[in-house]
Short mmCIF file of C-alpha atoms and ligand atoms in Angstrom, two decimals:
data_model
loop_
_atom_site.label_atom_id
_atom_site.label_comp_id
_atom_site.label_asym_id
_atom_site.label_seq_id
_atom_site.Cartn_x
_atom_site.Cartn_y
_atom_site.Cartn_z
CA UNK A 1 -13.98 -32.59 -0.84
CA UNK A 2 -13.37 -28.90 -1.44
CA UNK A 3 -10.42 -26.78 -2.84
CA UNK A 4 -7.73 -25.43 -1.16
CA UNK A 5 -7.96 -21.56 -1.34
CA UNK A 6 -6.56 -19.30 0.87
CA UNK A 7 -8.12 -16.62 3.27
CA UNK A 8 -7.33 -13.15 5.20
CA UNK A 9 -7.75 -13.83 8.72
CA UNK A 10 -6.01 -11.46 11.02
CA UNK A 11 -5.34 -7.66 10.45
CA UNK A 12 -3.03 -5.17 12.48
CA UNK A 13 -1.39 -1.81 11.49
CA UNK A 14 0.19 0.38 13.27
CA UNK A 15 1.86 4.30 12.72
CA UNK A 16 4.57 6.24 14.55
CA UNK A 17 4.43 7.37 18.47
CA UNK A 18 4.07 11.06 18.50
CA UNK A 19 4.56 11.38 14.00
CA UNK A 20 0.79 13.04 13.63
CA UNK A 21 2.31 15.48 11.00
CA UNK A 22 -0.72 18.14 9.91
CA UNK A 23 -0.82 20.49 6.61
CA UNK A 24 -0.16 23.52 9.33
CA UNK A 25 2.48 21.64 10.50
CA UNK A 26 3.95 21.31 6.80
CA UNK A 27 4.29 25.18 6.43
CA UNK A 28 7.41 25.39 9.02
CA UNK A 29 9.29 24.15 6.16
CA UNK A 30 7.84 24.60 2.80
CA UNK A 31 5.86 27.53 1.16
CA UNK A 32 2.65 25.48 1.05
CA UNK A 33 -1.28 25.76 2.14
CA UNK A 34 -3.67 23.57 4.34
CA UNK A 35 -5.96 24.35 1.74
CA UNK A 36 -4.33 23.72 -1.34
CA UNK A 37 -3.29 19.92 -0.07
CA UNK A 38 -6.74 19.15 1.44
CA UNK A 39 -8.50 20.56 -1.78
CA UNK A 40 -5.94 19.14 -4.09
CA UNK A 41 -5.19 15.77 -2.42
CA UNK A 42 -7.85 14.86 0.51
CA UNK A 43 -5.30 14.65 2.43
CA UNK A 44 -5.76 16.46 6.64
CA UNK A 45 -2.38 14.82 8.25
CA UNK A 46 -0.42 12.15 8.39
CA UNK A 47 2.34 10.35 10.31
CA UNK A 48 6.38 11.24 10.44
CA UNK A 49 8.94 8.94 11.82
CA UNK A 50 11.54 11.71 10.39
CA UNK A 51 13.02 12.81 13.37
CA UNK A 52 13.04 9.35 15.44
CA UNK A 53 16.72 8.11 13.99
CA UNK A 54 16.57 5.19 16.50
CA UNK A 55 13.24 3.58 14.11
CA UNK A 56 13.54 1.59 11.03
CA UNK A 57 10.44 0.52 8.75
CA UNK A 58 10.84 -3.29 10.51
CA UNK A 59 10.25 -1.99 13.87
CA UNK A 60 7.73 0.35 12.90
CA UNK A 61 5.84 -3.02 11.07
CA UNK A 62 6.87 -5.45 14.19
CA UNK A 63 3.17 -4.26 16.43
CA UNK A 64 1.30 -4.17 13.32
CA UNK A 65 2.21 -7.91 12.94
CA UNK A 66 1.80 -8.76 16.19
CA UNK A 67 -1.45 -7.97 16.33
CA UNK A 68 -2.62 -9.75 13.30
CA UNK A 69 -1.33 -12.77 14.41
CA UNK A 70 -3.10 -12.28 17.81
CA UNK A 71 -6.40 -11.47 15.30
CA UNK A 72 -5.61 -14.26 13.58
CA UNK A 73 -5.49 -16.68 16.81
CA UNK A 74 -2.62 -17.96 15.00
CA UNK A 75 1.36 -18.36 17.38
CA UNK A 76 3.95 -17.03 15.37
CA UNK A 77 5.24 -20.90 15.54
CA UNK A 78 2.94 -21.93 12.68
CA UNK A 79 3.95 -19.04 10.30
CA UNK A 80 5.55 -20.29 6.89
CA UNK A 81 6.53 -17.18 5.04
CA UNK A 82 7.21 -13.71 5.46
CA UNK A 83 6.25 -11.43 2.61
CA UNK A 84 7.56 -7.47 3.38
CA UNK A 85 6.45 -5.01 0.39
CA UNK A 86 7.93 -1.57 1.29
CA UNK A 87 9.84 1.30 -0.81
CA UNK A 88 11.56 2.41 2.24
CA UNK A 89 13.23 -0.58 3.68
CA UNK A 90 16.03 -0.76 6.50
CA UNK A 91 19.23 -1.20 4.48
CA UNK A 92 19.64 -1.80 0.59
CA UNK A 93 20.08 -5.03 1.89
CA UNK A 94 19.40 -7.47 3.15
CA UNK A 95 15.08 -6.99 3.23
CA UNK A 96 13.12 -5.76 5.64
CA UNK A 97 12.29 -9.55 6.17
CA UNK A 98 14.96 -10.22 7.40
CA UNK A 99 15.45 -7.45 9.96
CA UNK A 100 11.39 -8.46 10.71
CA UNK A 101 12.17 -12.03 11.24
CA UNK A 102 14.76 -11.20 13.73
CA UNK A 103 12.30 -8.52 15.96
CA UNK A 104 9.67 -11.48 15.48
CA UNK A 105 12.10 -14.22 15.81
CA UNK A 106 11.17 -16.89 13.94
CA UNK A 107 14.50 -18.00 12.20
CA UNK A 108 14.40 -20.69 9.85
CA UNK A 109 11.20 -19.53 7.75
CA UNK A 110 11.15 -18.15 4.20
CA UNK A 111 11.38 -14.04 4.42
CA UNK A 112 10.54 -12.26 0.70
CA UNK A 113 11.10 -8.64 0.28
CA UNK A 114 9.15 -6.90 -2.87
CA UNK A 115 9.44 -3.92 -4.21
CA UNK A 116 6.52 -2.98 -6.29
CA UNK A 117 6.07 0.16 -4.52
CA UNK A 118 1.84 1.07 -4.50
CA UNK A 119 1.21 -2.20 -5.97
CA UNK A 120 3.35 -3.96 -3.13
CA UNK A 121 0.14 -5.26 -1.25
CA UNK A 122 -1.53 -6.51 -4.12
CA UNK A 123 1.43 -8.29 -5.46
CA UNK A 124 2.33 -9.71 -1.76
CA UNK A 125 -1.27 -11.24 -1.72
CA UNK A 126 -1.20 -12.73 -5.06
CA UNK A 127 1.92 -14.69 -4.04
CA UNK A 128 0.91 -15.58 -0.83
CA UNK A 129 -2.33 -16.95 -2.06
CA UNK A 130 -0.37 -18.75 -4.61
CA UNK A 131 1.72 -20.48 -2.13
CA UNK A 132 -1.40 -21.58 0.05
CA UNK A 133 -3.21 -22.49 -2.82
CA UNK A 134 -0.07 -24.80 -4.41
CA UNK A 135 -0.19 -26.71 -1.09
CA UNK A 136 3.42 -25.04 -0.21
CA UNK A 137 2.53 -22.77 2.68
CA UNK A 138 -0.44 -22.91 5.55
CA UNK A 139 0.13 -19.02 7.21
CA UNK A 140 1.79 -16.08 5.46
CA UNK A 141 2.36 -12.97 7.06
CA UNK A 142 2.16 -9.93 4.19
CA UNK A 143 3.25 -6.75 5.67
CA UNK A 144 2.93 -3.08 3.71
CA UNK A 145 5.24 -0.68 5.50
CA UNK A 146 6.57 2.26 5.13
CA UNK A 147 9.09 4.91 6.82
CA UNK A 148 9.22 7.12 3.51
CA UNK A 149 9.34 10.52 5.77
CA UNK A 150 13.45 9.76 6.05
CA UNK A 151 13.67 9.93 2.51
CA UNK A 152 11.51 13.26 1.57
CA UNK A 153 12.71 16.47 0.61
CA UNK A 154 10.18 18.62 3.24
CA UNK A 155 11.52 21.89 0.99
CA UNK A 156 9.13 24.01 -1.36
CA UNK A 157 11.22 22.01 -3.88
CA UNK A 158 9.67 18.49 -2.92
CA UNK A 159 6.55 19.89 -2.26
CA UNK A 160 4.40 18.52 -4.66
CA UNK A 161 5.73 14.89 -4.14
CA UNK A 162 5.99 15.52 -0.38
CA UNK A 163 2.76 16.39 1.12
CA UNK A 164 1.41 13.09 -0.27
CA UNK A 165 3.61 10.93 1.81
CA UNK A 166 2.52 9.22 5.53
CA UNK A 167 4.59 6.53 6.85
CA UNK A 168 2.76 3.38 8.55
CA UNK A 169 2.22 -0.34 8.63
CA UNK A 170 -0.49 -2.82 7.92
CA UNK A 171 0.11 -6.34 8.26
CA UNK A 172 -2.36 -9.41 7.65
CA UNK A 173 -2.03 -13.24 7.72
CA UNK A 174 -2.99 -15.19 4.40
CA UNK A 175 -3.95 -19.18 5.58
CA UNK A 176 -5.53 -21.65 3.92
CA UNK A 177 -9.17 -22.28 3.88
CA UNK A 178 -11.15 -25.49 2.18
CA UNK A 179 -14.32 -24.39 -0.31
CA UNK A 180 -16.88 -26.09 -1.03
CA UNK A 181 -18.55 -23.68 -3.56
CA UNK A 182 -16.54 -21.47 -6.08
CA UNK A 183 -19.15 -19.65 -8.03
CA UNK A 184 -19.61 -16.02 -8.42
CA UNK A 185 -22.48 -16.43 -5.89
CA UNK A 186 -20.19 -18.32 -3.26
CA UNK A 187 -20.67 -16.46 0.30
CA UNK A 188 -17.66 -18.37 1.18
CA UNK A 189 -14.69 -16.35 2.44
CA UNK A 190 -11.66 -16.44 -0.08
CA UNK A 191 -9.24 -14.57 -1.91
CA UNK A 192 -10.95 -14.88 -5.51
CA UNK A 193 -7.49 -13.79 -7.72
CA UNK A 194 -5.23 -11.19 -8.23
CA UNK A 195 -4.32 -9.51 -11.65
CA UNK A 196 -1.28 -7.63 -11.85
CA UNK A 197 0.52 -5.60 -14.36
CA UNK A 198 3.85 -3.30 -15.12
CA UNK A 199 5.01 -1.26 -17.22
CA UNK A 200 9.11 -0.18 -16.87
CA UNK A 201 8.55 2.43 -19.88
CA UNK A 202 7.92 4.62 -16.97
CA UNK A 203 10.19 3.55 -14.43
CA UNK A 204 11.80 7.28 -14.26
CA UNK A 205 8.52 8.97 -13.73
CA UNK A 206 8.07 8.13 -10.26
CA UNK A 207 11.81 7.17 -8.59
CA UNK A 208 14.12 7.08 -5.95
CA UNK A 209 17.13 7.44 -7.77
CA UNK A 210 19.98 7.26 -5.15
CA UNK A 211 21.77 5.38 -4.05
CA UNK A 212 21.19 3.11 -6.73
CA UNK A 213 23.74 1.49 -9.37
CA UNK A 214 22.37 3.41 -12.19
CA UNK A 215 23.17 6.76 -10.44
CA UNK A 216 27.01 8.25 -10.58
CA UNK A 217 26.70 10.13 -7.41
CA UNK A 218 28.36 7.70 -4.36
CA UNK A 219 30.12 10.65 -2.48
CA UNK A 220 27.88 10.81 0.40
CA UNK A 221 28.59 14.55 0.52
CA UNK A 222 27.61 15.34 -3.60
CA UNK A 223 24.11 13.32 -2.74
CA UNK A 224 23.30 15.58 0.32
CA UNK A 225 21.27 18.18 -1.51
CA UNK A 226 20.81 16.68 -4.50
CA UNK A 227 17.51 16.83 -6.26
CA UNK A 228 18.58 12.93 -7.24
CA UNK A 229 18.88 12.44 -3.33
CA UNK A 230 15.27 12.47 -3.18
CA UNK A 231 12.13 10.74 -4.66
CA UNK A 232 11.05 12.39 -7.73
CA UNK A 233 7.41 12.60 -9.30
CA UNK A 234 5.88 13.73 -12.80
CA UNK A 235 2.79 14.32 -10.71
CA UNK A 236 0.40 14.58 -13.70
CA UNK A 237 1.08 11.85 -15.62
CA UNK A 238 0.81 9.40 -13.01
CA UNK A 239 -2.04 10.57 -12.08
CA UNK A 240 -3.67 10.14 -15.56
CA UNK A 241 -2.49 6.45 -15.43
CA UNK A 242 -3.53 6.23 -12.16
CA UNK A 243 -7.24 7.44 -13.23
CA UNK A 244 -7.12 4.88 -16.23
CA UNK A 245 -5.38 1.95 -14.95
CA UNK A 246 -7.49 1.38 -11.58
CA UNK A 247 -10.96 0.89 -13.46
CA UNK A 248 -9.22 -0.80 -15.94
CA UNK A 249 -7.93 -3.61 -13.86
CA UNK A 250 -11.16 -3.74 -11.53
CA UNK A 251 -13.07 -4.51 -14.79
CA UNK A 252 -10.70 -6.88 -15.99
CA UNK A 253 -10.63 -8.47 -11.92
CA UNK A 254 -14.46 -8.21 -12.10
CA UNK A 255 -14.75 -10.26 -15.46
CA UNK A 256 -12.51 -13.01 -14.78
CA UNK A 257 -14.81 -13.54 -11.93
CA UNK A 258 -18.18 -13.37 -13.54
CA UNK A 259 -18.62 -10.38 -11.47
CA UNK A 260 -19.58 -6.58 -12.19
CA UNK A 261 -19.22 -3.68 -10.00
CA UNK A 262 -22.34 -3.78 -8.43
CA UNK A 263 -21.10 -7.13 -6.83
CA UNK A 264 -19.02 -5.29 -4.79
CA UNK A 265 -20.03 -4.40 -1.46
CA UNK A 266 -16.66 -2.74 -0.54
CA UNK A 267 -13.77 -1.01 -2.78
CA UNK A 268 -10.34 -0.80 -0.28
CA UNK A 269 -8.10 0.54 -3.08
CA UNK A 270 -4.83 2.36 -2.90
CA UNK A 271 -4.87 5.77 -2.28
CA UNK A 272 -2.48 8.43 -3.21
CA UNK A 273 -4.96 11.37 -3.75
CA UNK A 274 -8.60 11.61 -3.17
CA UNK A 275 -9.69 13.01 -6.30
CA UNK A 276 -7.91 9.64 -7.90
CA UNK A 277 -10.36 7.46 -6.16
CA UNK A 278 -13.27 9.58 -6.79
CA UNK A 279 -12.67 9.72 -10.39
CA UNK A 280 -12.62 5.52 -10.01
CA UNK A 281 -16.07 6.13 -9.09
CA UNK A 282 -17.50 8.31 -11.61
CA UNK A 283 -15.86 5.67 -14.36
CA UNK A 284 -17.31 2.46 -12.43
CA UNK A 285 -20.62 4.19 -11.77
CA UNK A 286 -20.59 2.99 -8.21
CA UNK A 287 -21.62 4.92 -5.34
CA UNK A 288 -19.07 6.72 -3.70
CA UNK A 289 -19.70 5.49 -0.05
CA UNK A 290 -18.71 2.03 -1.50
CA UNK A 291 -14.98 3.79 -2.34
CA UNK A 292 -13.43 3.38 1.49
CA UNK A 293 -11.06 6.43 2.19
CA UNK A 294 -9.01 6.84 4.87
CA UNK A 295 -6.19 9.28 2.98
CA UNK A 296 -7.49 12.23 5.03
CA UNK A 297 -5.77 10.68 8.25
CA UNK A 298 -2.73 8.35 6.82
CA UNK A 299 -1.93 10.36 3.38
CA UNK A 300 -0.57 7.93 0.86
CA UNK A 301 1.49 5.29 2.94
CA UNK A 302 2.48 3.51 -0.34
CA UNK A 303 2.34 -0.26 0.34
CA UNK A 304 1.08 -0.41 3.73
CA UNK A 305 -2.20 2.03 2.46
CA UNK A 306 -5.00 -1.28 1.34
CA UNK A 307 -3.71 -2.83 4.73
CA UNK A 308 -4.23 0.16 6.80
CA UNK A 309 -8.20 0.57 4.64
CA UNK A 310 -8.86 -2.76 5.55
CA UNK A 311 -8.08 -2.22 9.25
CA UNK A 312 -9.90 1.29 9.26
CA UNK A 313 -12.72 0.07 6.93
CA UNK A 314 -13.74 -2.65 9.79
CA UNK A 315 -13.25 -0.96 12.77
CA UNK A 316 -15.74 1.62 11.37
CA UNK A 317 -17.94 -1.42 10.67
CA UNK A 318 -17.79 -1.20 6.37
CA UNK A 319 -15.99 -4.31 6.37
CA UNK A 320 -17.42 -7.54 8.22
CA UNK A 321 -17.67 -11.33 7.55
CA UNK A 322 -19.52 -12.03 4.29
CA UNK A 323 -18.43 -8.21 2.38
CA UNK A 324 -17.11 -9.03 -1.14
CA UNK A 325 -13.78 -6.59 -1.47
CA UNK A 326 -12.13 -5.53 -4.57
CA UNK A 327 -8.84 -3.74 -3.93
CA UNK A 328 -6.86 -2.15 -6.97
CA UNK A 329 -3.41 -0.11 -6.97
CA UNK A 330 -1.55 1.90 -9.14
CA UNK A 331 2.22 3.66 -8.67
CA UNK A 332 5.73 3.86 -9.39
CA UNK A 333 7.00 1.17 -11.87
CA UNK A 334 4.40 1.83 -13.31
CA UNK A 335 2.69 -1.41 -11.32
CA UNK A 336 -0.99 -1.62 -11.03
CA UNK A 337 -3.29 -4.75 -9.93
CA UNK A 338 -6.58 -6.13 -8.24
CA UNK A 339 -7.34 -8.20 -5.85
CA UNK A 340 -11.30 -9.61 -5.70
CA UNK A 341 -12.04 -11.56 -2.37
CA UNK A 342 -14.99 -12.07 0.18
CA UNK A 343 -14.07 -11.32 3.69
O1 UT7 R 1 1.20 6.64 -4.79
C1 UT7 R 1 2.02 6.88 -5.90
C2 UT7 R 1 1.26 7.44 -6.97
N1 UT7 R 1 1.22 8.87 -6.85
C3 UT7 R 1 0.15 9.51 -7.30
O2 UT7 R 1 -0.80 8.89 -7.74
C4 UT7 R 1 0.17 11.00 -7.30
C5 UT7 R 1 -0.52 11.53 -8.50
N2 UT7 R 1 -0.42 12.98 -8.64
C6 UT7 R 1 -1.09 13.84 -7.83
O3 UT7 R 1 -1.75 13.45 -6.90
C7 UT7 R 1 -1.05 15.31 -8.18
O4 UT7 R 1 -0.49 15.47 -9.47
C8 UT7 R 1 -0.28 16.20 -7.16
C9 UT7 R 1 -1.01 16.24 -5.83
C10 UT7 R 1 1.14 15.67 -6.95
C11 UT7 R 1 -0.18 17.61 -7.69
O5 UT7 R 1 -1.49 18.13 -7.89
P1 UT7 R 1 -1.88 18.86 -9.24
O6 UT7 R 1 -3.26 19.31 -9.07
O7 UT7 R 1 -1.54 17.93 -10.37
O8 UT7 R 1 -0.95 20.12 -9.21
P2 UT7 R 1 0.20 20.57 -10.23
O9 UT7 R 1 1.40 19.71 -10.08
O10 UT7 R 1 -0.40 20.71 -11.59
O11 UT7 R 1 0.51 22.00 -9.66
C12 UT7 R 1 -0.46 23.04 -9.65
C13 UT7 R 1 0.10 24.21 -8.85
C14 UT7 R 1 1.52 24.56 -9.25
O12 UT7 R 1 1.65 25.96 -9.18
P3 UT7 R 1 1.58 26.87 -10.51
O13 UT7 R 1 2.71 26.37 -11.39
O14 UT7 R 1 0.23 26.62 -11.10
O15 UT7 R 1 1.79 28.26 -9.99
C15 UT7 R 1 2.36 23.93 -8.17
O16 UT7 R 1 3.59 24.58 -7.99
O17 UT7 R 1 0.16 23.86 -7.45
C16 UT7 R 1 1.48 24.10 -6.96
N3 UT7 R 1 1.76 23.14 -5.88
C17 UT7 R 1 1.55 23.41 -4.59
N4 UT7 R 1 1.06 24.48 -3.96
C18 UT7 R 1 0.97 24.45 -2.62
C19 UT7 R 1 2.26 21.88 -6.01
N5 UT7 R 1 2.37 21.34 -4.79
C20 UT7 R 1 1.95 22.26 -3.89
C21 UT7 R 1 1.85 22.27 -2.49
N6 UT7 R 1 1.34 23.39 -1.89
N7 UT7 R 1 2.21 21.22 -1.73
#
């Protein structure tokens, strides 16, 4: 008899209508370059919802679902659990889930919002494989989206923080799968484990303060304007963490496995700037082909980004059946993780 493990099996994402945002497009409001954010940050364009008031992150995720279900030959009937990691949701509350469940409508099932920001995906996977394994759940649908364009100050004064930004959706289904073999060696198709980590010393280095119950400002009218009425970044240090932490948990995915890096056929990590993931690289000593980037077209769309890899990664034909994955993350929190698995 084998183990119960669980599986990826369907994939959709989805951006937008009309949002394709490019770095020219970016100098109507802010004093800013095409150059400087390509050179600095990868980054050629990216999606805005900003101006559509009628969207909301749930209905911006709703296609993106329904088309991994269809990928996953799987009727929204036999879903168990809706996981929704997003920064950005609808309301304070109640979660995106909820608001999801409705467009979807399948009342009665579990709905789970998270909010672990960068690390969303990777900490929506590690539950939902935990439920499948445990025996608890058959189909999960994990959905990264994002409509952070509403929220961004698109002044020279949120520059820095704001050019990095797409909005987006990736959604996947997590089911269970029986295997037979376990080893490192297996060519079976399973999500291997997840390893994630926090650390709230730097919660204020990467936050959206307002409105939250730790801010004083409530009068609608004060926040307008308000440097706290926007995200805020220190740019530098998280990207030193970021440069530390996302080798640092590969290697630690990578061990617990039995693995090393040239195991891997595929890295799908997060990816907030370019010169983050190359640096990833250059510490792993793995070629940089095997680092999948798709920032130039999406920028960083926070947790629906390793969704929206995967999706771009195997319609380009990088990712097929049989390529061992390792996805890692890194952002506000500070959260970081990886995820090892074999497609
Ligand atoms: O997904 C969540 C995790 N987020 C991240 O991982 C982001 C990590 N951080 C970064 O990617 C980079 O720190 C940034 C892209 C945000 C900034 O790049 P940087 O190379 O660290 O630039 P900097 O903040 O050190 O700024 C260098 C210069 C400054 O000008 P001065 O003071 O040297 O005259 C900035 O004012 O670049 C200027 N600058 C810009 N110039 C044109 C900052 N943003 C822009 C901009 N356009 N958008």
């Amino acid at each position: 008899m084998g183990h119960r493990r669980s599986k990826i099996q369907g994939l959709g994402m989805s951006v937008p209508e009309g949002g394709l945002t490019t770095n020219e497009h970016l100098t109507q409001w802010m004093d800013s370059s095409p150059e400087w954010v390509e050179k600095r940050t990868g980054i050629k364009q990216r999606y805005w919802a900003a101006k559509d008031n009628h969207s909301s992150v749930s209905s911006l995720a709703l296609p993106a679902c329904v088309d991994a279900l269809s990928d996953a030959n799987l009727d929204k009937s036999e879903l168990d659990l809706i996981i929704f990691a997003t920064l950005s949701p609808d309301a304070s509350f109640p979660g995106s889930a909820c608001f999801l469940q409705a467009h979807l409508d399948v009342p009665g099932i579990a709905a789970l919002d998270i909010r672990q920001q960068c690390t969303g995906f990777l900490y929506g996977l590690s539950i939902a494989d935990l439920y499948v394994r445990a025996g608890i759940y058959r189909n999960v649908l994990l959905v990264g989206a994002e409509m952070q364009s509403k929220c961004l100050d698109v002044s020279t004064r949120g520059r820095d923080m704001t050019v990095l930004f797409g909005d987006g959706a990736g959604a996947v289904i997590v089911s269970a799968t029986e295997v037979e073999d376990e080893s490192a060696n297996s060519k079976e198709s399973f999500i291997r484990s997840s390893h994630l980590h926090a650390d709230g010393h730097f919660a204020k280095d990467l936050l959206w303060e307002s409105p939250g119950t730790a801010n004083r400002i409530w009068n609608p009218e004060e926040l307008v304007n308000s440097p706290e009425a926007f995200p805020q970044m220190n740019g530098r240090l998280v990207f030193t963490n970021a440069v530390r932490r996302m080798p640092e948990v590969t290697l630690e995915a990578l061990e617990a496995n039995g693995m090393s890096a040239e195991d891997i056929d595929l890295f799908v990590h997060h990816q907030a700037n370019r010169r983050i993931n190359e640096k990833f690289a250059d510490a792993l000593g793995v070629e940089p082909e095997k680092v999948f980037s798709s920032i130039e077209n999406y920028g960083n769309t926070t947790a629906a980004t390793i969704p929206i890899g995967l999706f771009e990664a195997r319609r380009t034909g990088k990712l097929k059946a049989g390529t061992m994955v390792a996805s890692a993350a890194f952002g506000s929190g500070f959260t970081w993780g990886a995820s090892i698995y074999r497609w």
